[in-house]
mmCIF file with all atom_site columns, C-alpha atoms in Angstrom:
data_model
loop_
_atom_site.group_PDB
_atom_site.id
_atom_site.type_symbol
_atom_site.label_atom_id
_atom_site.label_alt_id
_atom_site.label_comp_id
_atom_site.label_asym_id
_atom_site.label_entity_id
_atom_site.label_seq_id
_atom_site.pdbx_PDB_ins_code
_atom_site.Cartn_x
_atom_site.Cartn_y
_atom_site.Cartn_z
_atom_site.occupancy
_atom_site.B_iso_or_equiv
_atom_site.pdbx_formal_charge
_atom_site.auth_seq_id
_atom_site.auth_comp_id
_atom_site.auth_asym_id
_atom_site.auth_atom_id
_atom_site.pdbx_PDB_model_num
ATOM 1   C CA . MET A 1 1   ? 32.246  -18.298 -1.596  1.00 0.00 ? 1   MET A CA 1
ATOM 2   C CA . ARG A 1 2   ? 29.527  -16.427 0.247   1.00 0.00 ? 2   ARG A CA 1
ATOM 3   C CA . LYS A 1 3   ? 26.110  -17.949 0.683   1.00 0.00 ? 3   LYS A CA 1
ATOM 4   C CA . ALA A 1 4   ? 23.231  -16.537 -1.306  1.00 0.00 ? 4   ALA A CA 1
ATOM 5   C CA . ALA A 1 5   ? 21.285  -13.815 0.398   1.00 0.00 ? 5   ALA A CA 1
ATOM 6   C CA . PRO A 1 6   ? 17.738  -14.822 1.322   1.00 0.00 ? 6   PRO A CA 1
ATOM 7   C CA . CYS A 1 7   ? 15.115  -13.967 -1.269  1.00 0.00 ? 7   CYS A CA 1
ATOM 8   C CA . LEU A 1 8   ? 13.239  -11.251 0.566   1.00 0.00 ? 8   LEU A CA 1
ATOM 9   C CA . PRO A 1 9   ? 11.392  -8.244  -0.766  1.00 0.00 ? 9   PRO A CA 1
ATOM 10  C CA . SER A 1 10  ? 13.463  -5.090  -0.595  1.00 0.00 ? 10  SER A CA 1
ATOM 11  C CA . PRO A 1 11  ? 12.024  -2.162  1.394   1.00 0.00 ? 11  PRO A CA 1
ATOM 12  C CA . GLY A 1 12  ? 11.334  -0.298  -1.857  1.00 0.00 ? 12  GLY A CA 1
ATOM 13  C CA . PHE A 1 13  ? 9.141   -3.165  -3.024  1.00 0.00 ? 13  PHE A CA 1
ATOM 14  C CA . ALA A 1 14  ? 7.202   -3.531  0.220   1.00 0.00 ? 14  ALA A CA 1
ATOM 15  C CA . PHE A 1 15  ? 6.428   0.185   0.163   1.00 0.00 ? 15  PHE A CA 1
ATOM 16  C CA . PRO A 1 16  ? 6.717   1.059   -3.539  1.00 0.00 ? 16  PRO A CA 1
ATOM 17  C CA . ASP A 1 17  ? 8.215   4.530   -3.948  1.00 0.00 ? 17  ASP A CA 1
ATOM 18  C CA . TRP A 1 18  ? 6.204   5.106   -7.137  1.00 0.00 ? 18  TRP A CA 1
ATOM 19  C CA . ALA A 1 19  ? 2.986   4.688   -5.149  1.00 0.00 ? 19  ALA A CA 1
ATOM 20  C CA . TYR A 1 20  ? 3.647   7.819   -3.135  1.00 0.00 ? 20  TYR A CA 1
ATOM 21  C CA . LYS A 1 21  ? 2.921   11.310  -4.424  1.00 0.00 ? 21  LYS A CA 1
ATOM 22  C CA . PRO A 1 22  ? 3.965   14.375  -2.457  1.00 0.00 ? 22  PRO A CA 1
ATOM 23  C CA . GLU A 1 23  ? 0.899   16.116  -1.067  1.00 0.00 ? 23  GLU A CA 1
ATOM 24  C CA . SER A 1 24  ? 1.806   19.333  -2.854  1.00 0.00 ? 24  SER A CA 1
ATOM 25  C CA . SER A 1 25  ? 2.455   17.752  -6.245  1.00 0.00 ? 25  SER A CA 1
ATOM 26  C CA . PRO A 1 26  ? 0.483   19.062  -9.217  1.00 0.00 ? 26  PRO A CA 1
ATOM 27  C CA . GLY A 1 27  ? -2.614  16.952  -9.711  1.00 0.00 ? 27  GLY A CA 1
ATOM 28  C CA . SER A 1 28  ? -2.410  15.478  -6.220  1.00 0.00 ? 28  SER A CA 1
ATOM 29  C CA . ARG A 1 29  ? -6.226  15.467  -6.161  1.00 0.00 ? 29  ARG A CA 1
ATOM 30  C CA . GLN A 1 30  ? -5.956  12.692  -8.754  1.00 0.00 ? 30  GLN A CA 1
ATOM 31  C CA . ILE A 1 31  ? -4.370  10.310  -6.244  1.00 0.00 ? 31  ILE A CA 1
ATOM 32  C CA . GLN A 1 32  ? -5.976  6.890   -6.012  1.00 0.00 ? 32  GLN A CA 1
ATOM 33  C CA . LEU A 1 33  ? -7.271  5.673   -2.665  1.00 0.00 ? 33  LEU A CA 1
ATOM 34  C CA . TRP A 1 34  ? -4.771  2.822   -2.416  1.00 0.00 ? 34  TRP A CA 1
ATOM 35  C CA . HIS A 1 35  ? -1.915  5.320   -3.014  1.00 0.00 ? 35  HIS A CA 1
ATOM 36  C CA . PHE A 1 36  ? -3.347  7.482   -0.241  1.00 0.00 ? 36  PHE A CA 1
ATOM 37  C CA . ILE A 1 37  ? -3.543  4.520   2.133   1.00 0.00 ? 37  ILE A CA 1
ATOM 38  C CA . LEU A 1 38  ? 0.104   3.670   1.440   1.00 0.00 ? 38  LEU A CA 1
ATOM 39  C CA . GLU A 1 39  ? 0.938   7.312   2.084   1.00 0.00 ? 39  GLU A CA 1
ATOM 40  C CA . LEU A 1 40  ? -0.756  7.215   5.498   1.00 0.00 ? 40  LEU A CA 1
ATOM 41  C CA . LEU A 1 41  ? 0.888   3.897   6.360   1.00 0.00 ? 41  LEU A CA 1
ATOM 42  C CA . GLN A 1 42  ? 4.292   5.380   5.553   1.00 0.00 ? 42  GLN A CA 1
ATOM 43  C CA . LYS A 1 43  ? 3.909   8.280   8.011   1.00 0.00 ? 43  LYS A CA 1
ATOM 44  C CA . GLU A 1 44  ? 4.508   7.652   11.706  1.00 0.00 ? 44  GLU A CA 1
ATOM 45  C CA . GLU A 1 45  ? 2.111   10.402  12.751  1.00 0.00 ? 45  GLU A CA 1
ATOM 46  C CA . TYR A 1 46  ? -0.840  8.299   11.502  1.00 0.00 ? 46  TYR A CA 1
ATOM 47  C CA . GLN A 1 47  ? 0.010   5.060   13.344  1.00 0.00 ? 47  GLN A CA 1
ATOM 48  C CA . GLY A 1 48  ? -2.872  5.696   15.734  1.00 0.00 ? 48  GLY A CA 1
ATOM 49  C CA . VAL A 1 49  ? -5.220  5.916   12.743  1.00 0.00 ? 49  VAL A CA 1
ATOM 50  C CA . ILE A 1 50  ? -3.920  3.215   10.373  1.00 0.00 ? 50  ILE A CA 1
ATOM 51  C CA . ALA A 1 51  ? -1.025  0.770   10.762  1.00 0.00 ? 51  ALA A CA 1
ATOM 52  C CA . TRP A 1 52  ? 0.654   -2.299  9.320   1.00 0.00 ? 52  TRP A CA 1
ATOM 53  C CA . GLN A 1 53  ? -0.311  -5.495  11.109  1.00 0.00 ? 53  GLN A CA 1
ATOM 54  C CA . GLY A 1 54  ? 0.199   -9.233  10.839  1.00 0.00 ? 54  GLY A CA 1
ATOM 55  C CA . ASP A 1 55  ? 1.119   -10.676 7.458   1.00 0.00 ? 55  ASP A CA 1
ATOM 56  C CA . TYR A 1 56  ? 3.112   -8.970  4.732   1.00 0.00 ? 56  TYR A CA 1
ATOM 57  C CA . GLY A 1 57  ? 0.904   -6.252  3.232   1.00 0.00 ? 57  GLY A CA 1
ATOM 58  C CA . GLU A 1 58  ? -1.797  -6.452  5.903   1.00 0.00 ? 58  GLU A CA 1
ATOM 59  C CA . PHE A 1 59  ? -2.984  -3.255  7.561   1.00 0.00 ? 59  PHE A CA 1
ATOM 60  C CA . VAL A 1 60  ? -5.702  -2.245  9.995   1.00 0.00 ? 60  VAL A CA 1
ATOM 61  C CA . ILE A 1 61  ? -7.725  0.953   9.963   1.00 0.00 ? 61  ILE A CA 1
ATOM 62  C CA . LYS A 1 62  ? -7.792  1.846   13.663  1.00 0.00 ? 62  LYS A CA 1
ATOM 63  C CA . ASP A 1 63  ? -9.914  4.977   13.268  1.00 0.00 ? 63  ASP A CA 1
ATOM 64  C CA . PRO A 1 64  ? -12.162 4.572   10.199  1.00 0.00 ? 64  PRO A CA 1
ATOM 65  C CA . ASP A 1 65  ? -13.838 7.958   10.626  1.00 0.00 ? 65  ASP A CA 1
ATOM 66  C CA . GLU A 1 66  ? -10.486 9.768   10.739  1.00 0.00 ? 66  GLU A CA 1
ATOM 67  C CA . VAL A 1 67  ? -9.163  7.933   7.660   1.00 0.00 ? 67  VAL A CA 1
ATOM 68  C CA . ALA A 1 68  ? -12.367 8.890   5.826   1.00 0.00 ? 68  ALA A CA 1
ATOM 69  C CA . ARG A 1 69  ? -12.051 12.498  6.997   1.00 0.00 ? 69  ARG A CA 1
ATOM 70  C CA . LEU A 1 70  ? -8.421  12.673  5.795   1.00 0.00 ? 70  LEU A CA 1
ATOM 71  C CA . TRP A 1 71  ? -9.413  11.146  2.453   1.00 0.00 ? 71  TRP A CA 1
ATOM 72  C CA . GLY A 1 72  ? -12.232 13.688  2.147   1.00 0.00 ? 72  GLY A CA 1
ATOM 73  C CA . ILE A 1 73  ? -9.814  16.551  2.778   1.00 0.00 ? 73  ILE A CA 1
ATOM 74  C CA . ARG A 1 74  ? -7.373  15.187  0.201   1.00 0.00 ? 74  ARG A CA 1
ATOM 75  C CA . LYS A 1 75  ? -10.103 14.799  -2.443  1.00 0.00 ? 75  LYS A CA 1
ATOM 76  C CA . CYS A 1 76  ? -11.920 18.039  -1.501  1.00 0.00 ? 76  CYS A CA 1
ATOM 77  C CA . LYS A 1 77  ? -15.021 16.049  -0.546  1.00 0.00 ? 77  LYS A CA 1
ATOM 78  C CA . PRO A 1 78  ? -16.133 17.337  2.873   1.00 0.00 ? 78  PRO A CA 1
ATOM 79  C CA . HIS A 1 79  ? -18.979 14.803  3.204   1.00 0.00 ? 79  HIS A CA 1
ATOM 80  C CA . MET A 1 80  ? -16.716 11.751  2.931   1.00 0.00 ? 80  MET A CA 1
ATOM 81  C CA . ASN A 1 81  ? -17.447 9.035   5.490   1.00 0.00 ? 81  ASN A CA 1
ATOM 82  C CA . TYR A 1 82  ? -16.260 5.484   6.098   1.00 0.00 ? 82  TYR A CA 1
ATOM 83  C CA . ASP A 1 83  ? -19.225 3.955   4.232   1.00 0.00 ? 83  ASP A CA 1
ATOM 84  C CA . LYS A 1 84  ? -18.215 5.800   1.070   1.00 0.00 ? 84  LYS A CA 1
ATOM 85  C CA . LEU A 1 85  ? -14.519 5.057   1.595   1.00 0.00 ? 85  LEU A CA 1
ATOM 86  C CA . SER A 1 86  ? -15.151 1.336   2.139   1.00 0.00 ? 86  SER A CA 1
ATOM 87  C CA . ARG A 1 87  ? -17.231 1.240   -1.046  1.00 0.00 ? 87  ARG A CA 1
ATOM 88  C CA . ALA A 1 88  ? -14.209 2.646   -2.883  1.00 0.00 ? 88  ALA A CA 1
ATOM 89  C CA . LEU A 1 89  ? -11.978 0.008   -1.247  1.00 0.00 ? 89  LEU A CA 1
ATOM 90  C CA . ARG A 1 90  ? -14.293 -2.765  -2.478  1.00 0.00 ? 90  ARG A CA 1
ATOM 91  C CA . TYR A 1 91  ? -13.632 -1.565  -6.037  1.00 0.00 ? 91  TYR A CA 1
ATOM 92  C CA . TYR A 1 92  ? -10.057 -2.820  -5.588  1.00 0.00 ? 92  TYR A CA 1
ATOM 93  C CA . TYR A 1 93  ? -11.180 -6.379  -4.701  1.00 0.00 ? 93  TYR A CA 1
ATOM 94  C CA . ASN A 1 94  ? -11.997 -7.285  -8.321  1.00 0.00 ? 94  ASN A CA 1
ATOM 95  C CA . LYS A 1 95  ? -8.761  -5.670  -9.485  1.00 0.00 ? 95  LYS A CA 1
ATOM 96  C CA . ARG A 1 96  ? -6.983  -7.780  -6.847  1.00 0.00 ? 96  ARG A CA 1
ATOM 97  C CA . ILE A 1 97  ? -5.059  -4.777  -5.589  1.00 0.00 ? 97  ILE A CA 1
ATOM 98  C CA . LEU A 1 98  ? -6.245  -5.483  -2.057  1.00 0.00 ? 98  LEU A CA 1
ATOM 99  C CA . HIS A 1 99  ? -8.776  -7.604  -0.222  1.00 0.00 ? 99  HIS A CA 1
ATOM 100 C CA . LYS A 1 100 ? -10.570 -7.688  3.104   1.00 0.00 ? 100 LYS A CA 1
ATOM 101 C CA . THR A 1 101 ? -8.986  -9.937  5.720   1.00 0.00 ? 101 THR A CA 1
ATOM 102 C CA . LYS A 1 102 ? -11.641 -12.442 6.783   1.00 0.00 ? 102 LYS A CA 1
ATOM 103 C CA . GLY A 1 103 ? -12.670 -12.347 10.423  1.00 0.00 ? 103 GLY A CA 1
ATOM 104 C CA . LYS A 1 104 ? -10.789 -9.120  11.189  1.00 0.00 ? 104 LYS A CA 1
ATOM 105 C CA . ARG A 1 105 ? -12.675 -5.858  11.361  1.00 0.00 ? 105 ARG A CA 1
ATOM 106 C CA . PHE A 1 106 ? -11.280 -2.901  9.366   1.00 0.00 ? 106 PHE A CA 1
ATOM 107 C CA . THR A 1 107 ? -8.364  -5.079  8.234   1.00 0.00 ? 107 THR A CA 1
ATOM 108 C CA . TYR A 1 108 ? -7.205  -5.336  4.619   1.00 0.00 ? 108 TYR A CA 1
ATOM 109 C CA . LYS A 1 109 ? -4.257  -6.782  2.771   1.00 0.00 ? 109 LYS A CA 1
ATOM 110 C CA . PHE A 1 110 ? -2.423  -5.417  -0.262  1.00 0.00 ? 110 PHE A CA 1
ATOM 111 C CA . ASN A 1 111 ? -1.418  -7.741  -3.075  1.00 0.00 ? 111 ASN A CA 1
ATOM 112 C CA . PHE A 1 112 ? 1.862   -5.955  -3.825  1.00 0.00 ? 112 PHE A CA 1
ATOM 113 C CA . SER A 1 113 ? 2.749   -8.177  -6.771  1.00 0.00 ? 113 SER A CA 1
ATOM 114 C CA . LYS A 1 114 ? -0.558  -7.215  -8.426  1.00 0.00 ? 114 LYS A CA 1
ATOM 115 C CA . VAL A 1 115 ? -0.050  -3.543  -7.575  1.00 0.00 ? 115 VAL A CA 1
ATOM 116 C CA . VAL A 1 116 ? 3.329   -3.651  -9.331  1.00 0.00 ? 116 VAL A CA 1
ATOM 117 C CA . LEU A 1 117 ? 1.971   -5.564  -12.349 1.00 0.00 ? 117 LEU A CA 1
ATOM 118 C CA . VAL A 1 118 ? -1.067  -3.295  -12.757 1.00 0.00 ? 118 VAL A CA 1
ATOM 119 C CA . ASN A 1 119 ? 1.040   -0.137  -12.759 1.00 0.00 ? 119 ASN A CA 1
ATOM 120 C CA . TYR A 1 120 ? 4.269   -1.421  -14.302 1.00 0.00 ? 120 TYR A CA 1
ATOM 121 C CA . PRO A 1 121 ? 3.417   -4.463  -16.461 1.00 0.00 ? 121 PRO A CA 1
ATOM 122 C CA . LEU A 1 122 ? 6.920   -4.727  -17.948 1.00 0.00 ? 122 LEU A CA 1
ATOM 123 C CA . LEU A 1 123 ? 8.680   -4.683  -14.573 1.00 0.00 ? 123 LEU A CA 1
ATOM 124 C CA . ASP A 1 124 ? 10.406  -7.937  -13.662 1.00 0.00 ? 124 ASP A CA 1
ATOM 125 C CA . VAL A 1 125 ? 9.002   -8.458  -10.162 1.00 0.00 ? 125 VAL A CA 1
ATOM 126 C CA . ALA A 1 126 ? 11.537  -11.146 -9.268  1.00 0.00 ? 126 ALA A CA 1
ATOM 127 C CA . ALA A 1 127 ? 14.422  -8.850  -10.170 1.00 0.00 ? 127 ALA A CA 1
ATOM 128 C CA . ALA A 1 128 ? 12.841  -5.931  -8.348  1.00 0.00 ? 128 ALA A CA 1
ATOM 129 C CA . CYS A 1 129 ? 12.219  -7.713  -5.075  1.00 0.00 ? 129 CYS A CA 1
ATOM 130 C CA . CYS A 1 130 ? 14.820  -10.425 -4.685  1.00 0.00 ? 130 CYS A CA 1
ATOM 131 C CA . THR A 1 131 ? 18.491  -10.462 -3.912  1.00 0.00 ? 131 THR A CA 1
ATOM 132 C CA . CYS A 1 132 ? 19.141  -14.105 -4.661  1.00 0.00 ? 132 CYS A CA 1
ATOM 133 C CA . VAL A 1 133 ? 22.374  -13.698 -6.608  1.00 0.00 ? 133 VAL A CA 1
ATOM 134 C CA . ARG A 1 134 ? 25.404  -15.645 -5.471  1.00 0.00 ? 134 ARG A CA 1
ATOM 135 C CA . GLU A 1 135 ? 28.549  -13.614 -5.190  1.00 0.00 ? 135 GLU A CA 1
ATOM 136 C CA . GLU A 1 136 ? 32.061  -14.912 -4.844  1.00 0.00 ? 136 GLU A CA 1
ATOM 137 C CA . ASP A 1 137 ? 34.432  -13.454 -2.267  1.00 0.00 ? 137 ASP A CA 1
ATOM 138 C CA . ARG A 1 138 ? 37.038  -11.323 -3.934  1.00 0.00 ? 138 ARG A CA 1
#
């Protein structure tokens, strides 16, 4: 009998595939800010601008002005700045999609279980993220 695999989130759960929209997709201007942030975090070319850090789901905005500029380009809002972007991020606090990490500047943390539940309420999170099934050797 093999031992049970540890109950760890699968890569698809940590970086939900459904949260990413191709840049050229129809209606891509309708992307939500948290989707856009996940998109940037997924791409290696933006690691100097925004990157995962610390705890599961925690990320730091290394260049706030550049993230705001990129968001402005994506939304066709040339006057976007970090003040406006951070105001939009605060909207997600009450929805518990993400929160500011206390004592760390420009650092936020996603609540991935809430992100999944908000967008896919009937999804069984435990089944989606865990591989805790015992299998017998054959």
